[in-house]
Coordinates of C-alpha atoms in Angstrom, one line a residue:
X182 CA 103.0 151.3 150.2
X183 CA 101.6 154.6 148.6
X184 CA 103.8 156.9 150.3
X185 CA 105.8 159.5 147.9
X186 CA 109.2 158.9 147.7
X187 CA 111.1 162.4 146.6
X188 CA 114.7 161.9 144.2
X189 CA 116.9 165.4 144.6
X190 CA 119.7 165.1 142.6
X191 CA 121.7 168.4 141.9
X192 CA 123.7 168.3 138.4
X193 CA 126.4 170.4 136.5
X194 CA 127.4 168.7 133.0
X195 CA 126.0 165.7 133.4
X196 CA 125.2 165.2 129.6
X197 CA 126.9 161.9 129.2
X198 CA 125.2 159.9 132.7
X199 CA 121.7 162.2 133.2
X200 CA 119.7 159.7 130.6
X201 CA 121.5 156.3 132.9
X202 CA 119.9 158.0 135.6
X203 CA 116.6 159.4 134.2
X204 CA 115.8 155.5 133.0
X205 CA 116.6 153.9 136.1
X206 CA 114.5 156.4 138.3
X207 CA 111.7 155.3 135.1
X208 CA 112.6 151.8 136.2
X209 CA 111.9 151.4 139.3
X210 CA 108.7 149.4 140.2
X211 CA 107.6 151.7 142.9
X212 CA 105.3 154.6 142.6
X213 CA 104.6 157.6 143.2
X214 CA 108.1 159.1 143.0
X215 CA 109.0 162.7 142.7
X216 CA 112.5 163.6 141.0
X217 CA 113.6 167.2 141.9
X218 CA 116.6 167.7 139.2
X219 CA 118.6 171.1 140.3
X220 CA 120.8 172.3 137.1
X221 CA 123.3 173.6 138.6
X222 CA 124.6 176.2 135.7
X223 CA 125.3 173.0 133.7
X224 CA 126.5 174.4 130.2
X225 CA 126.3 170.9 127.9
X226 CA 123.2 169.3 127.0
X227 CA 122.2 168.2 130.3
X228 CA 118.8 170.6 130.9
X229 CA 117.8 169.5 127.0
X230 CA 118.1 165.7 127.6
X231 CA 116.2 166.2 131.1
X232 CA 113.4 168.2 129.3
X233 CA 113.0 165.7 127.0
X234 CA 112.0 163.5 129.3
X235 CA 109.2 165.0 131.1
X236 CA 106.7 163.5 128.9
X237 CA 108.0 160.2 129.4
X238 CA 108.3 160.8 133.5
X239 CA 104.8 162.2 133.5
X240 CA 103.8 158.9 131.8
X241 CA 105.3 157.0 134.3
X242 CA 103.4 159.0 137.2
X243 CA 106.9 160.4 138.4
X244 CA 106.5 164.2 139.0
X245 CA 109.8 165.8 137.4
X246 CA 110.3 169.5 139.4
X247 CA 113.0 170.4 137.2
X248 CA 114.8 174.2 138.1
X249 CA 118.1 175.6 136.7
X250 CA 120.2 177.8 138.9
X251 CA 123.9 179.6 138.1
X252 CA 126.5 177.6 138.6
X253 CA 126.9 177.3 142.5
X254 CA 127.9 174.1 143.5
X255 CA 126.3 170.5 144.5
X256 CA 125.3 171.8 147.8
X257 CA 124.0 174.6 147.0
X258 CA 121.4 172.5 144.7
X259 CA 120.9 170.3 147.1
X260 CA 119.8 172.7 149.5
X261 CA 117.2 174.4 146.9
X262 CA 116.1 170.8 146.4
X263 CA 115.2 170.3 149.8
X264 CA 112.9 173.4 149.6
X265 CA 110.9 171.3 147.2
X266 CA 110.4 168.0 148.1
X267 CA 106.9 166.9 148.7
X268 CA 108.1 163.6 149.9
X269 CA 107.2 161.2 152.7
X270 CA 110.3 159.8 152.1
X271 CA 113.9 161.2 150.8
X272 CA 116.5 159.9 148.5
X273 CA 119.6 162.3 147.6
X274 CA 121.8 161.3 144.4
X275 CA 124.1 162.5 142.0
X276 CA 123.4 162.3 138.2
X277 CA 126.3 159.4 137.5
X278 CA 124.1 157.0 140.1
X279 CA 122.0 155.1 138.6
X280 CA 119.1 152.8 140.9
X281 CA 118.3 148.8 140.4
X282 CA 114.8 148.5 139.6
X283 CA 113.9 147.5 143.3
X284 CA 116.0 150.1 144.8
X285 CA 113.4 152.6 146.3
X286 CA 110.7 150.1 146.7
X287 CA 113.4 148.0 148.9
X288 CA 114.3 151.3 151.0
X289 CA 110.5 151.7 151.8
X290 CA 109.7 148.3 152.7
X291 CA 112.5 148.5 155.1
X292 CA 111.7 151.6 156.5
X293 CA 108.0 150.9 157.0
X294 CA 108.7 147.5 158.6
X295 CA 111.5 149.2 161.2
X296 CA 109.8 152.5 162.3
X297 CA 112.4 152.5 164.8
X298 CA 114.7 153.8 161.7
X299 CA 115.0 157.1 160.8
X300 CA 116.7 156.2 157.3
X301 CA 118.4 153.4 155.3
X302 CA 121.8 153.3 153.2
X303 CA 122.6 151.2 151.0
X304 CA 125.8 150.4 149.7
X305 CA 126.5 151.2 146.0
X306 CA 128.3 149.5 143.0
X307 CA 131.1 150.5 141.4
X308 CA 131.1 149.9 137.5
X309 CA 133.5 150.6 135.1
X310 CA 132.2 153.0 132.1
X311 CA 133.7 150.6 130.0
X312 CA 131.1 147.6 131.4
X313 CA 128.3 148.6 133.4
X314 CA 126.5 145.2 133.6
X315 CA 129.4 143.5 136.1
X316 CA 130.0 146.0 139.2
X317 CA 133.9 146.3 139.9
X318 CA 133.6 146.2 143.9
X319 CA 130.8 147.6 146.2
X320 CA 131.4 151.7 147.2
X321 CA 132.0 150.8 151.0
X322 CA 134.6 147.4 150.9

């Protein structure tokens, strides 16, 4: 399972969740990943915290492809982001997600052993900022 796996993830003032979801994305056991981060005119900390980083991502063979754009909305982002990715595989988030260290590695098995799939979606957590090691319910219940 060699295949690049490309993370787009367009922010705006993500300051307090971006480092969550930079270390998760460090977690995760498979490689290579590529993280396209789209700084959507954020105007906190966000872009200095993701910078900071890049050593650490490069250390962990995850290409960052970081870009900062006036403020003009997720989609917008997201689209730019697609113009990027290098990816065999896709993964779109937002910077308050954060991945379980199997998370990508499980969506490629999967997708590898079911060519007959186009794409896989899994259903999230949700966690109380308060507690973030018991989820509150699943996203889709």
């Amino acid at each position: 399972m060699n295949d690049l796996v490309s993370i787009i993830v367009s922010v705006y003032n993500e300051e307090k969740n971006i480092k969550r979801f930079l270390d998760s994305v460090i977690a995760q056991e498979y490689r290579p990943l590529e993280l396209i981060i789209i700084n959507d005119g954020s105007e906190d900390l966000t872009e200095d915290i993701v910078l900071k980083h890049k050593d650490v991502l490069k250390e962990d063979e995850i290409n960052l492809i970081y870009s900062y754009q006036k403020n003009q909305g997720q989609a917008f982002g997201l689209n730019n982001g697609l113009k990027l990715f290098n990816g065999e595989f896709l993964i779109w988030m937002d910077g308050d997600d954060f991945l379980l260290p199997f998370s990508i590695e499980k969506r490629v098995r999967f997708l590898k052993d079911n060519i007959k799939y186009g794409f896989v979606m899994t259903n999230g957590y949700i966690y109380s900022e308060d507690d973030l090691s018991v989820p509150v319910k699943k996203a889709c219940e």
